[in-house]
Amino acid sequence: MIRHNVPAGFEPKIIGFLCNWCSYAGADKAGTAQIAYPPNIHVVRVMCSGRVDPQFVLQAYHKGADGVLILACHPGDCHYKEGNYRTAQRNRLLKLLLGQFGIEEERCRLDYVSAGEGERFARIVTEMVESLRRLGPLATNHHGKEA
Amino acid sequence: MRVGVYFCNCGINIAGRIDPEQVKARLQDMPEVDYFETCGFLCSEDGKRFLAEDIRNKEPARVVIAACSPRDHEANFMRVLESAGLNPYLFQMANIREQVAWVTSDPERALSKGVSAIRSAIARVRLHEPLEKQKLDIIPDVLVIGAGPAGLKAALTLAAADRRVVLVEKDPVIGGKPVRYEELFPAMECAPCMLEPLMGDVFHGEHADRVELLTQTNVVEVTGYYGNFIVKLRQQPRHVDPVQCIGCGECVAACPASAPNEFNCGMSERKGIDFPFAGALPYAPYLDHQTCVRGKGDECRLCKDACPLGPDIIDLDAGELVKERNVGAIIVATGAGLYDCSALPNLGYGRLPNVYTSYEFERILSSTGPTGGELVTKEGEPPGSVAIIHCVGSLDDGHVPYCSGVCCQYAFKFDHLLRSRLPDIRITHLYRQLVLPGKDGTTLYREAVTSHAVDLIRYENISEFSLYSCNSGNGGTIISVGQYGKLNADLVILCPAIAANQGAATLAEVLDVSRDRWGFFEELHGRLDAAQSKLMGVYLAGTCQSPMDIQQAMQQGMAAAGYVLAGLIPGRKLEIEPITAAVQTDRCGGCRVCIAVCPYKATGFDEESRKSAVNPILCHGCGTCVAACPAGAMEGHHFTFAEITAEQEEALG
């Protein structure tokens, strides 16, 4: 992996794909409980984590994201029964692909947050921001401008 | 494209952290923003009135509302948009309260994040398409499969609500398993007496004209979908007109053929034409082809000649009938069976003469059973000692790990009946776990443990058991249980786990519904929707879904009927949510990945065009197939590739 010099004051940008039923509700729960977390994440609501097309993730990096977070219902709790299993299956392949691109593993995180887990959501975002701060900007980034 | 942006201050909840004036300034460079309005509380009645009027006056092409979570008020705002004449899907919410104002301590960064959320919503909403709910005509009639407690309850509930019900039963008798029992836990209620009013209502109750009962009938084909199924039913001939027959039994007496009676588990004989058991409803005999000598080339017509009502009651030449019915919904209430005791050969079932399953023992206890209710061993003697082995095959990773939840209670029911009929009896319960749920669950247990005639022994593993014959040759059994030693029993009753019916696999295939790993019909959700299958319009009631007692089965019958009554309302069309997937056929390569990933069987394959197709009635809109399609041919309405990527691109911009 390439070691970058992390520019001073670097604030990573994260795109978070959250399923409507568990994780998005979990993020809302962090809100109602007023648990502060770094504002580096933009949440894209999808009905199910199964909707997350790996192309969304690749496009997010291409357009300037330093990390992508996919949050699903806990295994067994998917509103659509098994969408989160599909996500998990797909994520394994996606990670292989990202590795080949030289994109560090920590830049793509799949995790599980239930509707009640506001604190867990805030913690996961905080952890990811911290790890991306250490990692620095994505090396392949050209911020949406074609080379 | 003219986008109207509404910023809800939410009192100070949002505006206290994010200044709307600064937001407005930071949207200046977006030419599609037509106007920016703020409101104190957009979700209040005043707020919604303002929103509707403002949209009517300004006629924006799209609307963005920056406020709370869409999980709070999106549906409300969509209704306001609709009332203002704007398609409710031309709208996007930016969640700047729960996901920005309330969680971001630094005001400058809260402003930036809020602005980014609103700009992303604007970028996305530009691409939104107007979507309409599809409206379909429905058939309010219902097919109920299985005429046991759950099916009867469902059928009668629906009939009482003016629905036409086709009630099919594979056996020539209705009432399911419990009608074959003598008495029921916990109150020792007479089972046939308890079920009689329900069964009677099917024949001559107030709503009987709306229930079409078809006995000896199987469902062989189902096409269509929720609201409009076409079902093909195959009915075996009874050969006796159950309406005109008075049940005198003259034909039975005249019949020369006999065979083991399957309704008594083969423990007694029945004639070629006979009642399944005394008191069975419909109250008319049925002719069994396997037994009748006519099936062996004989021209016998003794039964027909014996009928005092004349030659029209018995039709010896009747053949199988295939019937087609059009229904809107299907309730599966096919019941369950018992775990196969031959999988535990150490228990001697089938090898030792006086080892019975609980179901067989129910028949022995029953006054309509093989011994007419007389409690005797195979040798015709009343038993002096009885062993009741609980948890046979249950709570056991080698067999099934679940507890059926009813066996302990019927075991103590047996205990009660044995002691009341044979005062000198000794009873030993061998159990792995005692499970006695419910407010009446312990009644019979408490009675048993206070009796001197009753012993309870807890065992660790059923594989420690060894059952063999007494040397005395009196039909008795010796039970050896590992470290606990040996005991003698004249009669042994096994309480096996409740297991899926043998016919469940075939029916599941016909209906195209899934079964769980134990073979029970799989519910949509174990707690929220246990009476619903994963296929829209197919509901589950009773032990076909999970082991349960009669009370639960009846309630699930009501629940299934409730789903139908709430979902299919005569005169009202079925509204299909527009957030579904759809195939762009010109791009579909026919790989069928979408079919493999759909949990609802909403995606199908058109053999003629060699392309996939989505049935929007069955589609729940999760979008898993959309992400899975390698050709990008599957479109997820309202969550399109373009909409989602536009949103994230703006957020990263």
PDB file of C-alpha atoms in Angstrom, chain A residues 11 13-15 17-18 20-22 24-25 27-28 30-32 34-48 50-57 59-61 63-65 79-83 86 90 133, chain B residues 13 69-71 74 95 97-99 102-105 109-110 113 116-117 120 124 522-526 534 579 596-600 620-628 636 639-641 644-645 647-649 651-653:
ATOM      1  CA  GLU A  11     -11.372  15.892   6.751  1.00  0.00           C
ATOM      2  CA  LYS A  13     -15.567  12.394   3.090  1.00  0.00           C
ATOM      3  CA  ILE A  14     -17.699   9.335   3.660  1.00  0.00           C
ATOM      4  CA  ILE A  15     -20.715   8.140   1.734  1.00  0.00           C
ATOM      5  CA  PHE A  17     -25.527   3.672   2.362  1.00  0.00           C
ATOM      6  CA  LEU A  18     -28.093   2.944   5.042  1.00  0.00           C
ATOM      7  CA  ASN A  20     -34.348   2.257   5.510  1.00  0.00           C
ATOM      8  CA  TRP A  21     -35.583  -0.177   8.138  1.00  0.00           C
ATOM      9  CA  CYS A  22     -32.717  -0.742  10.558  1.00  0.00           C
ATOM     10  CA  TYR A  24     -31.277   4.559   8.782  1.00  0.00           C
ATOM     11  CA  ALA A  25     -33.571   4.298  11.796  1.00  0.00           C
ATOM     12  CA  ALA A  27     -28.908   6.883  12.556  1.00  0.00           C
ATOM     13  CA  ASP A  28     -32.135   8.718  13.395  1.00  0.00           C
ATOM     14  CA  ALA A  30     -28.492   8.778  17.324  1.00  0.00           C
ATOM     15  CA  GLY A  31     -30.248  12.033  16.429  1.00  0.00           C
ATOM     16  CA  THR A  32     -33.121  11.726  18.886  1.00  0.00           C
ATOM     17  CA  GLN A  34     -28.481  13.733  20.486  1.00  0.00           C
ATOM     18  CA  ILE A  35     -25.288  11.695  20.299  1.00  0.00           C
ATOM     19  CA  ALA A  36     -22.740  13.866  18.497  1.00  0.00           C
ATOM     20  CA  TYR A  37     -20.516  12.299  15.853  1.00  0.00           C
ATOM     21  CA  PRO A  38     -18.260  13.791  13.161  1.00  0.00           C
ATOM     22  CA  PRO A  39     -20.239  15.334  10.296  1.00  0.00           C
ATOM     23  CA  ASN A  40     -18.029  13.747   7.625  1.00  0.00           C
ATOM     24  CA  ILE A  41     -20.732  11.358   6.432  1.00  0.00           C
ATOM     25  CA  HIS A  42     -23.406  11.892   3.823  1.00  0.00           C
ATOM     26  CA  VAL A  43     -26.149   9.322   4.258  1.00  0.00           C
ATOM     27  CA  VAL A  44     -27.820   7.882   1.178  1.00  0.00           C
ATOM     28  CA  ARG A  45     -31.026   6.134   2.143  1.00  0.00           C
ATOM     29  CA  VAL A  46     -31.837   2.905   0.306  1.00  0.00           C
ATOM     30  CA  MET A  47     -34.771   0.619   1.067  1.00  0.00           C
ATOM     31  CA  CYS A  48     -32.451  -2.353   1.600  1.00  0.00           C
ATOM     32  CA  GLY A  50     -29.284  -5.276  -1.017  1.00  0.00           C
ATOM     33  CA  ARG A  51     -29.837  -2.280  -3.294  1.00  0.00           C
ATOM     34  CA  VAL A  52     -26.229  -1.148  -2.896  1.00  0.00           C
ATOM     35  CA  ASP A  53     -24.735  -1.661  -6.306  1.00  0.00           C
ATOM     36  CA  PRO A  54     -20.932  -2.032  -6.122  1.00  0.00           C
ATOM     37  CA  GLN A  55     -20.871   0.583  -8.860  1.00  0.00           C
ATOM     38  CA  PHE A  56     -22.217   3.115  -6.348  1.00  0.00           C
ATOM     39  CA  VAL A  57     -19.202   2.398  -4.194  1.00  0.00           C
ATOM     40  CA  GLN A  59     -18.413   5.866  -8.256  1.00  0.00           C
ATOM     41  CA  ALA A  60     -18.228   7.318  -4.749  1.00  0.00           C
ATOM     42  CA  TYR A  61     -14.429   6.895  -4.716  1.00  0.00           C
ATOM     43  CA  LYS A  63     -16.154  11.358  -7.259  1.00  0.00           C
ATOM     44  CA  GLY A  64     -14.081  12.099  -4.196  1.00  0.00           C
ATOM     45  CA  ALA A  65     -15.146   9.882  -1.306  1.00  0.00           C
ATOM     46  CA  HIS A  79     -36.828  -6.472   6.536  1.00  0.00           C
ATOM     47  CA  TYR A  80     -36.636  -8.215   3.189  1.00  0.00           C
ATOM     48  CA  LYS A  81     -35.471 -11.478   4.740  1.00  0.00           C
ATOM     49  CA  GLU A  82     -32.112 -11.874   3.012  1.00  0.00           C
ATOM     50  CA  GLY A  83     -31.085  -8.634   1.328  1.00  0.00           C
ATOM     51  CA  ARG A  86     -26.686 -10.605  -0.595  1.00  0.00           C
ATOM     52  CA  ARG A  90     -21.308  -8.978  -2.784  1.00  0.00           C
ATOM     53  CA  ARG A 133      -7.887  10.546   9.053  1.00  0.00           C
TER      54      ARG A 133
ATOM     55  CA  ASN B  13     -34.511  22.391  16.719  1.00  0.00           C
ATOM     56  CA  SER B  69     -36.264  12.283   9.097  1.00  0.00           C
ATOM     57  CA  PRO B  70     -38.367  11.005   6.202  1.00  0.00           C
ATOM     58  CA  ARG B  71     -39.294   8.232   8.595  1.00  0.00           C
ATOM     59  CA  GLU B  74     -42.419  11.875   4.497  1.00  0.00           C
ATOM     60  CA  ASN B  95     -32.953  14.912   6.917  1.00  0.00           C
ATOM     61  CA  ARG B  97     -32.690  17.392  12.064  1.00  0.00           C
ATOM     62  CA  GLU B  98     -31.951  13.804  13.234  1.00  0.00           C
ATOM     63  CA  GLN B  99     -28.902  13.439  11.012  1.00  0.00           C
ATOM     64  CA  TRP B 102     -29.051  17.118  16.544  1.00  0.00           C
ATOM     65  CA  VAL B 103     -25.740  15.329  16.045  1.00  0.00           C
ATOM     66  CA  THR B 104     -23.301  18.046  14.962  1.00  0.00           C
ATOM     67  CA  SER B 105     -21.863  20.206  17.724  1.00  0.00           C
ATOM     68  CA  ARG B 109     -19.887  22.232  10.182  1.00  0.00           C
ATOM     69  CA  ALA B 110     -23.607  21.649  10.848  1.00  0.00           C
ATOM     70  CA  LYS B 113     -23.477  19.313   6.288  1.00  0.00           C
ATOM     71  CA  SER B 116     -24.769  19.435   1.422  1.00  0.00           C
ATOM     72  CA  ALA B 117     -27.801  17.316   2.344  1.00  0.00           C
ATOM     73  CA  SER B 120     -27.930  16.451  -2.773  1.00  0.00           C
ATOM     74  CA  ARG B 124     -31.643  13.853  -6.865  1.00  0.00           C
ATOM     75  CA  GLU B 522     -42.242 -20.470   6.357  1.00  0.00           C
ATOM     76  CA  GLU B 523     -43.773 -17.330   7.760  1.00  0.00           C
ATOM     77  CA  LEU B 524     -43.045 -13.841   6.449  1.00  0.00           C
ATOM     78  CA  HIS B 525     -41.826 -12.737   9.870  1.00  0.00           C
ATOM     79  CA  GLY B 526     -41.676 -14.840  13.013  1.00  0.00           C
ATOM     80  CA  LYS B 534     -43.546 -15.063   2.043  1.00  0.00           C
ATOM     81  CA  ILE B 579     -41.607   1.553  -5.578  1.00  0.00           C
ATOM     82  CA  ALA B 596     -32.239 -16.231  -7.914  1.00  0.00           C
ATOM     83  CA  VAL B 597     -31.932 -13.269  -5.533  1.00  0.00           C
ATOM     84  CA  CYS B 598     -35.604 -12.311  -5.143  1.00  0.00           C
ATOM     85  CA  PRO B 599     -36.902 -13.424  -1.738  1.00  0.00           C
ATOM     86  CA  TYR B 600     -40.531 -12.971  -2.836  1.00  0.00           C
ATOM     87  CA  HIS B 620     -41.612  -5.456  -2.188  1.00  0.00           C
ATOM     88  CA  GLY B 621     -39.222  -2.918  -3.693  1.00  0.00           C
ATOM     89  CA  CYS B 622     -36.053  -3.907  -1.836  1.00  0.00           C
ATOM     90  CA  GLY B 623     -33.913  -3.410  -4.953  1.00  0.00           C
ATOM     91  CA  THR B 624     -31.706  -6.453  -4.424  1.00  0.00           C
ATOM     92  CA  CYS B 625     -32.341  -7.624  -7.997  1.00  0.00           C
ATOM     93  CA  VAL B 626     -31.561  -4.142  -9.275  1.00  0.00           C
ATOM     94  CA  ALA B 627     -28.111  -4.234  -7.745  1.00  0.00           C
ATOM     95  CA  ALA B 628     -27.607  -7.834  -8.857  1.00  0.00           C
ATOM     96  CA  GLY B 636     -35.564   0.263  -9.167  1.00  0.00           C
ATOM     97  CA  PHE B 639     -34.118   4.426  -6.296  1.00  0.00           C
ATOM     98  CA  THR B 640     -32.676   4.439  -9.799  1.00  0.00           C
ATOM     99  CA  PHE B 641     -28.995   4.290 -10.553  1.00  0.00           C
ATOM    100  CA  ILE B 644     -28.650   7.620  -6.292  1.00  0.00           C
ATOM    101  CA  THR B 645     -25.459   8.542  -8.125  1.00  0.00           C
ATOM    102  CA  GLU B 647     -27.270  12.416  -4.923  1.00  0.00           C
ATOM    103  CA  GLN B 648     -23.849  11.132  -3.931  1.00  0.00           C
ATOM    104  CA  GLU B 649     -22.055  13.081  -6.623  1.00  0.00           C
ATOM    105  CA  ALA B 651     -22.716  15.362  -1.743  1.00  0.00           C
ATOM    106  CA  LEU B 652     -19.096  14.814  -2.733  1.00  0.00           C
ATOM    107  CA  GLY B 653     -18.991  17.909  -4.971  1.00  0.00           C
TER     108      GLY B 653
END
